[in-house]
Coordinates of C-alpha atoms in Angstrom, one line a residue:
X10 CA 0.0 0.0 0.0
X11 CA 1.2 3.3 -0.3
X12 CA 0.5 5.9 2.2
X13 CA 1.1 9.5 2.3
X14 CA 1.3 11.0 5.8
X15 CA 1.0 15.2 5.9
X16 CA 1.1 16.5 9.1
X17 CA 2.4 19.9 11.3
X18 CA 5.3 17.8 12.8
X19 CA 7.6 14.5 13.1
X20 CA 10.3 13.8 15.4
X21 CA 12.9 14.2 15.8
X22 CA 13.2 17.2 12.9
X23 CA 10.1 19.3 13.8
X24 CA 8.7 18.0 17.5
X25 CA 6.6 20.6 19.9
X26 CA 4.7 17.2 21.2
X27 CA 3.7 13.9 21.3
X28 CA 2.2 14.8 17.8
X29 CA 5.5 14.2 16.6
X30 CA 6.6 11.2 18.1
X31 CA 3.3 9.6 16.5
X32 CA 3.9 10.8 13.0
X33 CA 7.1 9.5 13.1
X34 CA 6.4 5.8 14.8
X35 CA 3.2 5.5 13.0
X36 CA 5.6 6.1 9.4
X37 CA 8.4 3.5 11.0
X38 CA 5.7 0.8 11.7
X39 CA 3.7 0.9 8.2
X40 CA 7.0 0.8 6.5
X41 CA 8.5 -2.2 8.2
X42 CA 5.3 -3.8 7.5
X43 CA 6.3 -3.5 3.9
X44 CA 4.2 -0.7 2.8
X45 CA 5.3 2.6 1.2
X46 CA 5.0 5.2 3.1
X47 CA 6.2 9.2 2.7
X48 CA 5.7 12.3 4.8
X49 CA 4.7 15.8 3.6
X50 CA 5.8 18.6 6.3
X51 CA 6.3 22.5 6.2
X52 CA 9.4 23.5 6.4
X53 CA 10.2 25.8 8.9
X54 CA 13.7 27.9 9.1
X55 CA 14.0 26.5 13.2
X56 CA 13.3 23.1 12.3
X57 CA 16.4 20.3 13.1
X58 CA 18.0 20.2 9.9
X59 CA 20.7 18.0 11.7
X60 CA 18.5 15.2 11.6
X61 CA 17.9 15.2 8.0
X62 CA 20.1 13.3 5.4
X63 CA 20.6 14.0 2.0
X64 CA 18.2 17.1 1.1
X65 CA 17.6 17.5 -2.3
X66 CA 15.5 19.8 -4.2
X67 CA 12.8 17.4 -5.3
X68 CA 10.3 19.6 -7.1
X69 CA 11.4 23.4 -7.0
X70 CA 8.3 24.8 -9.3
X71 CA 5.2 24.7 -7.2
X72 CA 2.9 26.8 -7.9
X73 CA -0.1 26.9 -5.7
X74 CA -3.9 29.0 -6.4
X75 CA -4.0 31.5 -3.1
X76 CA -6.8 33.9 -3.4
X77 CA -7.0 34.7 -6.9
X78 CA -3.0 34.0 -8.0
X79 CA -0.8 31.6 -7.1
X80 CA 2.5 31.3 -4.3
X81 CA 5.5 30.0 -5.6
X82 CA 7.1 26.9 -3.6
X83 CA 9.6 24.6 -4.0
X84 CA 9.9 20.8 -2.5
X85 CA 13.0 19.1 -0.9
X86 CA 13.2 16.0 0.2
X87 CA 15.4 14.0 2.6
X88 CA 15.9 11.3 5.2
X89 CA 14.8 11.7 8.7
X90 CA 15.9 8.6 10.9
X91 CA 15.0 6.2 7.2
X92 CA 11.5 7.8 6.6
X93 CA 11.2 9.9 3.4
X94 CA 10.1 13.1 3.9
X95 CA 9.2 16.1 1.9
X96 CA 9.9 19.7 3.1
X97 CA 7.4 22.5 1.5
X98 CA 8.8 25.7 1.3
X99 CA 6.6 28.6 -0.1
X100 CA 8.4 31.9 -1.4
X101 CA 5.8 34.7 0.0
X102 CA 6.3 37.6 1.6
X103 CA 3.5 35.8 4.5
X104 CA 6.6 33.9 5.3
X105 CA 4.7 31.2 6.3
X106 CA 7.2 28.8 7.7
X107 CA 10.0 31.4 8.6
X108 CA 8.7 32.4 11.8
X109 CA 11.4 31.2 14.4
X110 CA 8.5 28.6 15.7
X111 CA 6.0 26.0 15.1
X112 CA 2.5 27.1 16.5
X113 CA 1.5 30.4 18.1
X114 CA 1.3 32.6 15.9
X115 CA -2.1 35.3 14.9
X116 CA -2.3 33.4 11.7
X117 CA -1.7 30.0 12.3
X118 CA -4.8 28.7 10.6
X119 CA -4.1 30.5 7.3
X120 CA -0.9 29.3 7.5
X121 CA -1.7 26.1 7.5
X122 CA -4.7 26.5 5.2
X123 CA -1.7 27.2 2.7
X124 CA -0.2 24.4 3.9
X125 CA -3.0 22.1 3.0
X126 CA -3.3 23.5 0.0
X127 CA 0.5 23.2 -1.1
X128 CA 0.4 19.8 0.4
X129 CA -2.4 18.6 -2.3
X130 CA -1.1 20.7 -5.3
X131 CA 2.1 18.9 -5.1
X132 CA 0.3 15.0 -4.6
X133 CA -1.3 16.0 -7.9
X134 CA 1.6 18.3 -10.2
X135 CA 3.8 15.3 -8.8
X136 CA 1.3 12.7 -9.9
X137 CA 1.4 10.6 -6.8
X138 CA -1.2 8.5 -6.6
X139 CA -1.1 7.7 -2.9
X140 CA -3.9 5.0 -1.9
X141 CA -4.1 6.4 1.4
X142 CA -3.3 10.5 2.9
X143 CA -3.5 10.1 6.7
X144 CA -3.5 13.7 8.2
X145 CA -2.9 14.5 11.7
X146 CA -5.0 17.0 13.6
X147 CA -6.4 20.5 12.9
X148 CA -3.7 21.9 10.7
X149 CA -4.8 19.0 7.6
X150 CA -8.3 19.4 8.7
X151 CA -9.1 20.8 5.5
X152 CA -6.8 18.3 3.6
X153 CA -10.2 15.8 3.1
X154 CA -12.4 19.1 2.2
X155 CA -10.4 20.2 -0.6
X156 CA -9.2 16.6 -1.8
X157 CA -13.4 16.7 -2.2
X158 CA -14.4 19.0 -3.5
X159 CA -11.4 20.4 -6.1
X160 CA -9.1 17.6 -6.4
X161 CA -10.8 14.3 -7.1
X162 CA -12.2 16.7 -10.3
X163 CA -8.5 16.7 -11.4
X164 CA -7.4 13.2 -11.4
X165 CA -7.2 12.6 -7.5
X166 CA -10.4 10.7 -7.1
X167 CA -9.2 7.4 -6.0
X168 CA -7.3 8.6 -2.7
X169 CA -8.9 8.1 0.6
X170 CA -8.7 10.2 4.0
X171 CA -7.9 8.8 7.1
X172 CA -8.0 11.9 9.7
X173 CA -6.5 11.3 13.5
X174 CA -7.1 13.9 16.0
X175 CA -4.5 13.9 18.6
X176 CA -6.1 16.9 21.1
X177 CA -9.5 18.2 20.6
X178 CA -8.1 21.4 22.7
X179 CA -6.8 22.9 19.3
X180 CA -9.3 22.8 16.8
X181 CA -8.7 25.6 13.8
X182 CA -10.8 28.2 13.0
X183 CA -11.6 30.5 10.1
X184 CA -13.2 33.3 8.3
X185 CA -14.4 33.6 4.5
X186 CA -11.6 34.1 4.1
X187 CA -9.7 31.2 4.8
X188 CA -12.2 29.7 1.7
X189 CA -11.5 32.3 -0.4
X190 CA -7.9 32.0 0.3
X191 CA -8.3 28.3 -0.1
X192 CA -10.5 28.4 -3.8
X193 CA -12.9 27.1 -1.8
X194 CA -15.6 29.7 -2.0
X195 CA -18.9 29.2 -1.4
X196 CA -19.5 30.3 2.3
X197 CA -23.0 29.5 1.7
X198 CA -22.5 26.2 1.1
X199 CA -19.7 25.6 3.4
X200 CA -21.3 27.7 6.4
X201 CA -23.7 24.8 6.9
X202 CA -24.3 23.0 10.0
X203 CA -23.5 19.8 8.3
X204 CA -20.2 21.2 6.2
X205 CA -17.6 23.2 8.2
X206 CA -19.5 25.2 10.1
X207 CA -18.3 25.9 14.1
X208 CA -21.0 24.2 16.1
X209 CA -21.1 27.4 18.1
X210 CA -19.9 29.9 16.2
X211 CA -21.8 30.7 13.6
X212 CA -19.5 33.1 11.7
X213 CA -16.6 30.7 11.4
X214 CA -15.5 27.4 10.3
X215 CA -14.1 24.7 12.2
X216 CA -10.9 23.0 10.4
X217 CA -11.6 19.6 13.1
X218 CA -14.9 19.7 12.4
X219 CA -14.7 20.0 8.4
X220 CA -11.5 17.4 8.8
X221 CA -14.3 14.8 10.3
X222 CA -17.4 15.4 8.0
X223 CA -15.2 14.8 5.3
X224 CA -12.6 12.3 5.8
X225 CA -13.4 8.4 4.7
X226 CA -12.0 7.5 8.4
X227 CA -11.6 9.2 11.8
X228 CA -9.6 8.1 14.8
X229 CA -8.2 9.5 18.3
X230 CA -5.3 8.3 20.0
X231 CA -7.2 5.7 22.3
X232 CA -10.6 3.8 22.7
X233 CA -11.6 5.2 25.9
X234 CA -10.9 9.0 24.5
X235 CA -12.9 8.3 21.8
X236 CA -15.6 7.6 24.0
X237 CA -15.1 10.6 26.0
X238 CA -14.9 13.1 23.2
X239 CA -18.8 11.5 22.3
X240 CA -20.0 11.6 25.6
X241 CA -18.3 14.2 27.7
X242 CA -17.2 17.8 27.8
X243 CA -13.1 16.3 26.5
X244 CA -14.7 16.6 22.8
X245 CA -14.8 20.5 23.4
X246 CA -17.8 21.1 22.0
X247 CA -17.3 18.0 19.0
X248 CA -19.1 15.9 20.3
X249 CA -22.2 15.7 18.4
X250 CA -20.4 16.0 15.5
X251 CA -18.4 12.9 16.2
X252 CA -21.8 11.0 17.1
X253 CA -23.4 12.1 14.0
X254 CA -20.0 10.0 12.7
X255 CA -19.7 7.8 14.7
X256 CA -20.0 4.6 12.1
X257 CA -16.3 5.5 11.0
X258 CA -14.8 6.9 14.4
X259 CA -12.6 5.0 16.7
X260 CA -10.0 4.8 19.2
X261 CA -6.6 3.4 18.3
X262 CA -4.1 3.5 21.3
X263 CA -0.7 5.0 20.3
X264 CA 2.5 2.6 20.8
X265 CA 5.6 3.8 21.8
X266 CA 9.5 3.8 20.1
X267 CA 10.9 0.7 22.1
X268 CA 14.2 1.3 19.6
X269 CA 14.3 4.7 22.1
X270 CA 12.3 3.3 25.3
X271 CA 13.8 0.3 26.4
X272 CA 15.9 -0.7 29.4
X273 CA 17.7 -3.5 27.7
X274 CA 19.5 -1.2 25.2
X275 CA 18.4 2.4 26.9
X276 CA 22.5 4.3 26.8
X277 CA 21.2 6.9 29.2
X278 CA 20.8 4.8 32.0
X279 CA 23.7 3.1 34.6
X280 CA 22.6 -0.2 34.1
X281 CA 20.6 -2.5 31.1
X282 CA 18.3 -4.7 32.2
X283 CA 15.1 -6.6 31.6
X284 CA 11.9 -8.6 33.4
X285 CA 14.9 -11.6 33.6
X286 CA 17.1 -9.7 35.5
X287 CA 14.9 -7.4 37.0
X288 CA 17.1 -6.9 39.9
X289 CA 19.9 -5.2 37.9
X290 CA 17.3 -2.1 38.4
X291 CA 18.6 -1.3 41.7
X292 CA 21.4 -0.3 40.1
X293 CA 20.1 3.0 38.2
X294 CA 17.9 3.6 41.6
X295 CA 21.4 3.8 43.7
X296 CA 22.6 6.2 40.5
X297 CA 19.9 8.3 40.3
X298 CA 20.0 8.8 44.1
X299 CA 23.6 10.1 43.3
X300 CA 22.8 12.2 40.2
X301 CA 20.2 14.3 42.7
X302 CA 21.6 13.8 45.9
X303 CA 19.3 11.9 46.8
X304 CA 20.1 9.9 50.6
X305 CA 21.0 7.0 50.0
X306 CA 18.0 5.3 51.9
X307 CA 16.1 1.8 51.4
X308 CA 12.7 3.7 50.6
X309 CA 10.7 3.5 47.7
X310 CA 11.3 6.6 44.6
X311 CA 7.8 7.9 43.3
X312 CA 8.6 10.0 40.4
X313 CA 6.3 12.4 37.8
X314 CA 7.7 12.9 34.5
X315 CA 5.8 15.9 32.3
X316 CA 4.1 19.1 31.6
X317 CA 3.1 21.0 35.0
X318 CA -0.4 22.7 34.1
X319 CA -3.6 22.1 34.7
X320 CA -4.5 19.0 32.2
X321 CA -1.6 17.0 33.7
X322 CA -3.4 17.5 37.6
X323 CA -0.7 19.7 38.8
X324 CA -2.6 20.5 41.7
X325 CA -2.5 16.3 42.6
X326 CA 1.0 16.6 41.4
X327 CA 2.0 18.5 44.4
X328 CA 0.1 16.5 46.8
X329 CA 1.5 13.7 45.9
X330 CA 5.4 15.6 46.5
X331 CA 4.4 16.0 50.1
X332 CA 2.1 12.6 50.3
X333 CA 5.0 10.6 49.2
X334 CA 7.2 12.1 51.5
X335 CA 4.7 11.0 54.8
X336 CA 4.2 7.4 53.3
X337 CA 8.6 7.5 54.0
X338 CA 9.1 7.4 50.5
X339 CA 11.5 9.6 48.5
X340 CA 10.1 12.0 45.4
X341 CA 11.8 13.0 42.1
X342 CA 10.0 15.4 39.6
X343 CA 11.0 16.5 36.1
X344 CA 8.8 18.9 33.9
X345 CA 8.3 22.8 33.3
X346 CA 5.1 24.9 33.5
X347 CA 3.2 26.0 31.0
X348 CA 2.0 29.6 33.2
X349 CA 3.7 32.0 35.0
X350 CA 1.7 31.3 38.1
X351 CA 2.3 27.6 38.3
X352 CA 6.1 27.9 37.3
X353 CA 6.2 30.3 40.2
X354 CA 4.9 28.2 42.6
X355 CA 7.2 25.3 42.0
X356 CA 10.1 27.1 42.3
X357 CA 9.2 28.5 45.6
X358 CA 8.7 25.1 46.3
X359 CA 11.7 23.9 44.9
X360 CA 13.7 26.4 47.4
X361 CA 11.0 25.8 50.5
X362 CA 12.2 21.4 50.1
X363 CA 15.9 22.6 49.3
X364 CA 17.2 20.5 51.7
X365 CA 15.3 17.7 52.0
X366 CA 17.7 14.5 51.2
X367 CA 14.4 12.6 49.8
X368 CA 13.0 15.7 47.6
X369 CA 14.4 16.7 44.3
X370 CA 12.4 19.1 41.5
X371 CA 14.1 19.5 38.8
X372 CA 11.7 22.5 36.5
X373 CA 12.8 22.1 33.0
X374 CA 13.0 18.9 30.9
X375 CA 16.1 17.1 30.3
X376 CA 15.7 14.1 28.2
X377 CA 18.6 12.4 29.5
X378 CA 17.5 12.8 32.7
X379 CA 14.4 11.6 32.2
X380 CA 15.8 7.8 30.7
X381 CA 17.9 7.9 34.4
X382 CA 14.3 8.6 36.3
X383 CA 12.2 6.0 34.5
X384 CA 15.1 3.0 35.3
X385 CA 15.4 4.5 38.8
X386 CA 12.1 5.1 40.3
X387 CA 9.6 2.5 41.3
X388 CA 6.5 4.3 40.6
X389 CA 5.1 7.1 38.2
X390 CA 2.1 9.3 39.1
X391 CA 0.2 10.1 36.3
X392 CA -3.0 12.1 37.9
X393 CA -4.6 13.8 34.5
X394 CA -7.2 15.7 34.5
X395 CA -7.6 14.3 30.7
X396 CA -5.0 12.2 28.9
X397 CA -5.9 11.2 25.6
X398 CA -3.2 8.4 25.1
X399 CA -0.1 9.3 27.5
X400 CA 3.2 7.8 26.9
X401 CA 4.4 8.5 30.4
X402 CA 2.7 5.2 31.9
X403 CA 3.6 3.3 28.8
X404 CA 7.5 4.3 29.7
X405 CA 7.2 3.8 33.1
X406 CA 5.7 0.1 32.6
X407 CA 8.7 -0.8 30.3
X408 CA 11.2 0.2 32.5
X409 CA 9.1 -1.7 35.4
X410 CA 8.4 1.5 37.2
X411 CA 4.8 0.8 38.5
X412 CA 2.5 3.2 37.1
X413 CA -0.4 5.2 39.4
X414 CA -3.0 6.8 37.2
X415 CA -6.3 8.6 36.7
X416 CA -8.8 6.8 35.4
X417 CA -9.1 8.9 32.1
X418 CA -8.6 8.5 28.3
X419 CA -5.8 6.2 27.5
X420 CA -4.5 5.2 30.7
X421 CA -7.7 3.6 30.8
X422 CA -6.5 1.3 28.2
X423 CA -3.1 1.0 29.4
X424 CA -3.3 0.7 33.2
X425 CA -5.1 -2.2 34.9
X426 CA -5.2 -2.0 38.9
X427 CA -3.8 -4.4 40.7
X428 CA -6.5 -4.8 43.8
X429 CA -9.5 -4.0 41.6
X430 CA -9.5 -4.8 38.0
X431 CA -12.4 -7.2 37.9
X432 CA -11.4 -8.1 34.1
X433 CA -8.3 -9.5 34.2
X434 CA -6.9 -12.3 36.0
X435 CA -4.1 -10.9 38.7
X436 CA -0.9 -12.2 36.9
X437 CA -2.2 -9.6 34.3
X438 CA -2.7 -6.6 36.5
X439 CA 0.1 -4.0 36.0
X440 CA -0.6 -0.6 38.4
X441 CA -2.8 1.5 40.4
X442 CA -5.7 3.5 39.0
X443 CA -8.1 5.9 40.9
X444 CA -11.2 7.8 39.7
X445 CA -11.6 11.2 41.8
X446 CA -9.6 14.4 40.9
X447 CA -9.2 15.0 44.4
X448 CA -6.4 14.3 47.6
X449 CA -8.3 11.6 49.1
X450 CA -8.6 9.4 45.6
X451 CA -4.6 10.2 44.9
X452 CA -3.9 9.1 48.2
X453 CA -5.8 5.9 48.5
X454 CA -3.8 4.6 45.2
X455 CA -0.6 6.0 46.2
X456 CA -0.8 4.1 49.6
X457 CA -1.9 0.9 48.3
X458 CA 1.3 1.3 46.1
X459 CA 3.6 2.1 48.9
X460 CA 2.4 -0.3 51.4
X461 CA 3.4 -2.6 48.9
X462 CA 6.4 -1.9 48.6
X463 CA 7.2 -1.8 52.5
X464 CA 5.4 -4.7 53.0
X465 CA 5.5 -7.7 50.2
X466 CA 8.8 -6.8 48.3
X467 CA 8.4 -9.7 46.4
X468 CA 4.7 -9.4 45.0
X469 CA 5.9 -5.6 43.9
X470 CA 8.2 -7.1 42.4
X471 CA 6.1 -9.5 40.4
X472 CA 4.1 -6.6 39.6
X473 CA 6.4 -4.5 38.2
X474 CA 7.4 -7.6 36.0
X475 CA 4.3 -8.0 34.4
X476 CA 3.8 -4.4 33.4
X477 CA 7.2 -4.7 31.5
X478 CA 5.8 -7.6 29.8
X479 CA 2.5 -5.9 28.0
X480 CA 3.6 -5.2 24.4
X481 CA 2.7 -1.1 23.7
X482 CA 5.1 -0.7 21.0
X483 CA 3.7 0.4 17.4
X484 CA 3.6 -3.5 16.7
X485 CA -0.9 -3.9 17.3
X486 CA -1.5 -0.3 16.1
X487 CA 0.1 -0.4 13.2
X488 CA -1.7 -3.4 12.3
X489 CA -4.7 -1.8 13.5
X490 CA -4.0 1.3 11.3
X491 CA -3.4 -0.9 7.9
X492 CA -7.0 -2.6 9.0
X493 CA -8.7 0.8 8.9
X494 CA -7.1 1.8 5.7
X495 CA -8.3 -1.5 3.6
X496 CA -11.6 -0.5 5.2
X497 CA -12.1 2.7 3.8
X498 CA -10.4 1.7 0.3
X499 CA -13.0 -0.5 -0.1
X500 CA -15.8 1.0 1.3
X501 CA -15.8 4.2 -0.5

């Protein structure tokens, strides 16, 4: 089959998210599964060209219809990491893609309304004739919309859509005259409820929205967060939309690089190790103690790995800091803030637990670092608000860290508690989940862990064992994926 990804990033040469790391794995797994499979990405000025071999111009005379004329682009193409990718870079004095960032600009959605645009213009002066274009989240949202309504009337009729949205947070929106811009046109016809219309805007369209009307398939990044987004206030307003759909939506959980995340091979940790040999752990424990000056105590390490703002529970984030630390067991925490106010707060923290030998926050990310916590710690809190896939717990059960976890999106799907889960038999129970959003809930999972720990060694032992043996690598997605895309090449 061959498969055409287009999407706003792919690690490691454009990466503001998990977004990337997706993009990136997904291509790696369809590939190695014998399929052909290329990526179409803008190409920004602060992008990692270090991680690209062999750039080449590939098609330097891409002309693409904006508003009534046309911006000249030209294509490169290189290597990232073994996946082909091709870099569009437009010649206008918008300078799109020369911005010194990814996101955050005023006119992010025309920007990558261009982007759309160019991406599709080049499939067809190119003549590619991919059977499937999988596009990734509100920047391709209008990838399906034009490939209907202008393309397939120019020779592109035979390509099929399969649309993933990643975070329903970010949806895209738009004015007139982001159809105009587009050739679109037609605001009456597009500004209808069942087109592209914002379901509560009126005067604007919705690039997530028009991305699900009119793709052949639609998935999110797990089962359980595609039930959410139908049924609860995660969809951010989609979720009619998505039941009015629901015949092609679904959850596919995300894997995770185990050619990156993986104790066995893992350079950035003191010791290798495996479930065989599970006790050469201790080692990157006693290492990590010394890395943070840590005491050198016989307690347990409960760690948090990750964004500090309000999806990721960073109010049940700190509790757990100071909870830990009564339960006699020691705390490490690496992530950054995403406010002012928050950031603030952690570092008077930080200075307030200076000096406490079983306490370090470290407020920034260091990905090193973060390899060293994963082999060293024995548990990983994970109390989201809303987590649409999470890798965190997916690490954390590789490198047989025990994971403690909401109960929300796709650690759901990932996380089976160890006391409670009535659906699985124990020797397949890997962590702790709890349901509340509040101290109490947090506590009662983090004690059960702990008291573990202290109390039966051995049966903590076994559980952290049979986390690292669940299989979350790209291995059953990808399969999954290819499944979806015969689907819609035959049902359409």
């Amino acid at each position: 089959m061959y498969i055409v990804q287009i999407a706003s990033e792919c690690a490691p040469v454009i990466k503001a998210g998990g977004l990337g790391d997706v993009v990136y794995g997904l291509s790696r797994e369809l590939e190695g599964r014998g399929n052909t499979v290329e990526l179409i990405l803008p190409m920004y000025d602060c992008m990692r060209y270090d991680h690209i071999w062999g750039l080449h111009d590939a098609y330097l005379n891409l002309w693409v219809p904006w508003y009534g004329g046309a911006i000249h682009c030209s294509v490169y193409c290189g290597w990232v990491h073994g996946r082909v990718c091709f870099f569009i870079q437009p010649h206008s004095e918008d300078n799109f893609f020369n911005r010194g960032c990814y996101y955050g600009c005023d006119d992010d959605n025309m920007r990558f309304a261009f982007f759309s645009k160019a991406a599709l213009e080049f499939l067809l002066q190119s003549n590619k004739k991919p059977d499937i274009i999988h596009c990734h989240d509100w920047q391709t949202g209008l990838i399906p919309v034009m490939l209907y309504e202008i393309y397939k009337y120019h020779g592109m009729e035979y390509q099929r859509v399969c649309y993933t949205i990643h975070n329903f947070k970010h949806q895209g929106m738009g004015g007139v005259e982001t159809l105009e811009a587009t050739n679109l046109n037609r605001p009456d016809y597009y500004f209808q409820y069942d087109k592209l219309r914002d379901n509560f805007n009126p005067f604007a369209i919705n690039f997530m929205k028009a991305g699900i009307n009119y793709s052949n398939a639609v998935t999110t990044v797990s089962p359980n967060h595609a039930i959410e987004a139908q049924t609860s206030e995660v969809g951010c307003g989609l979720g009619h939309t998505l039941h009015l759909q629901k015949e092609k939506f679904t959850g596919v959980l995300n894997g995770i690089d185990y050619d990156f995340w993986n104790p066995e091979i893992d350079p950035y940790i003191s010791h290798n190790y495996n479930w065989h040999d599970f006790e050469q752990k201790a080692y990157n424990k006693k290492a990590l103690q010394e890395r943070l000056m840590l005491a050198h105590a016989d307690k347990p390490i409960v760690a948090y790995i990750g964004r500090l703002d309000n999806q990721k529970g960073v109010h049940l984030v700190h509790h757990a800091m100071y909870y830990a630390l009564s339960k006699g067991a020691q705390f490490v925490l690496l992530g950054s803030a995403t406010e002012p106010a928050i950031n603030a707060h952690f570092q008077h923290e930080k200075q307030f637990l200076n000096n406490n030998p079983d306490l370090h926050l470290e407020l920034g990310f260091n990905e090193e670092l973060s390899h060293l916590i994963y082999a060293g710690a024995d548990m990983i809190v994970v109390p989201s608000n809303y987590e649409p896939c999470g890798l965190t717990q997916m690490i954390g059960l590789k490198y047989g860290t025990v994971p403690i976890v909401r109960a929300v999106g796709g650690l759901v799907n990932t996380v089976f508690d160890r006391d409670y889960d009535q659906n699985l038999p124990p020797e397949k129970r890997n962590g702790y989940v709890f349901y509340d959003m509040d101290n109490q809930a947090l506590e009662s999972a983090m004690a059960r862990a702990i008291d573990l720990w202290y109390q039966q060694p051995e049966q903590f032992q076994q559980l952290a064992i049979q986390g690292m043996q669940y299989d979350y690598s790209w291995n059953v997605p990808g399969a999954e994926y290819l499944e979806i895309y015969d689907w819609i090449r035959h049902k359409w």
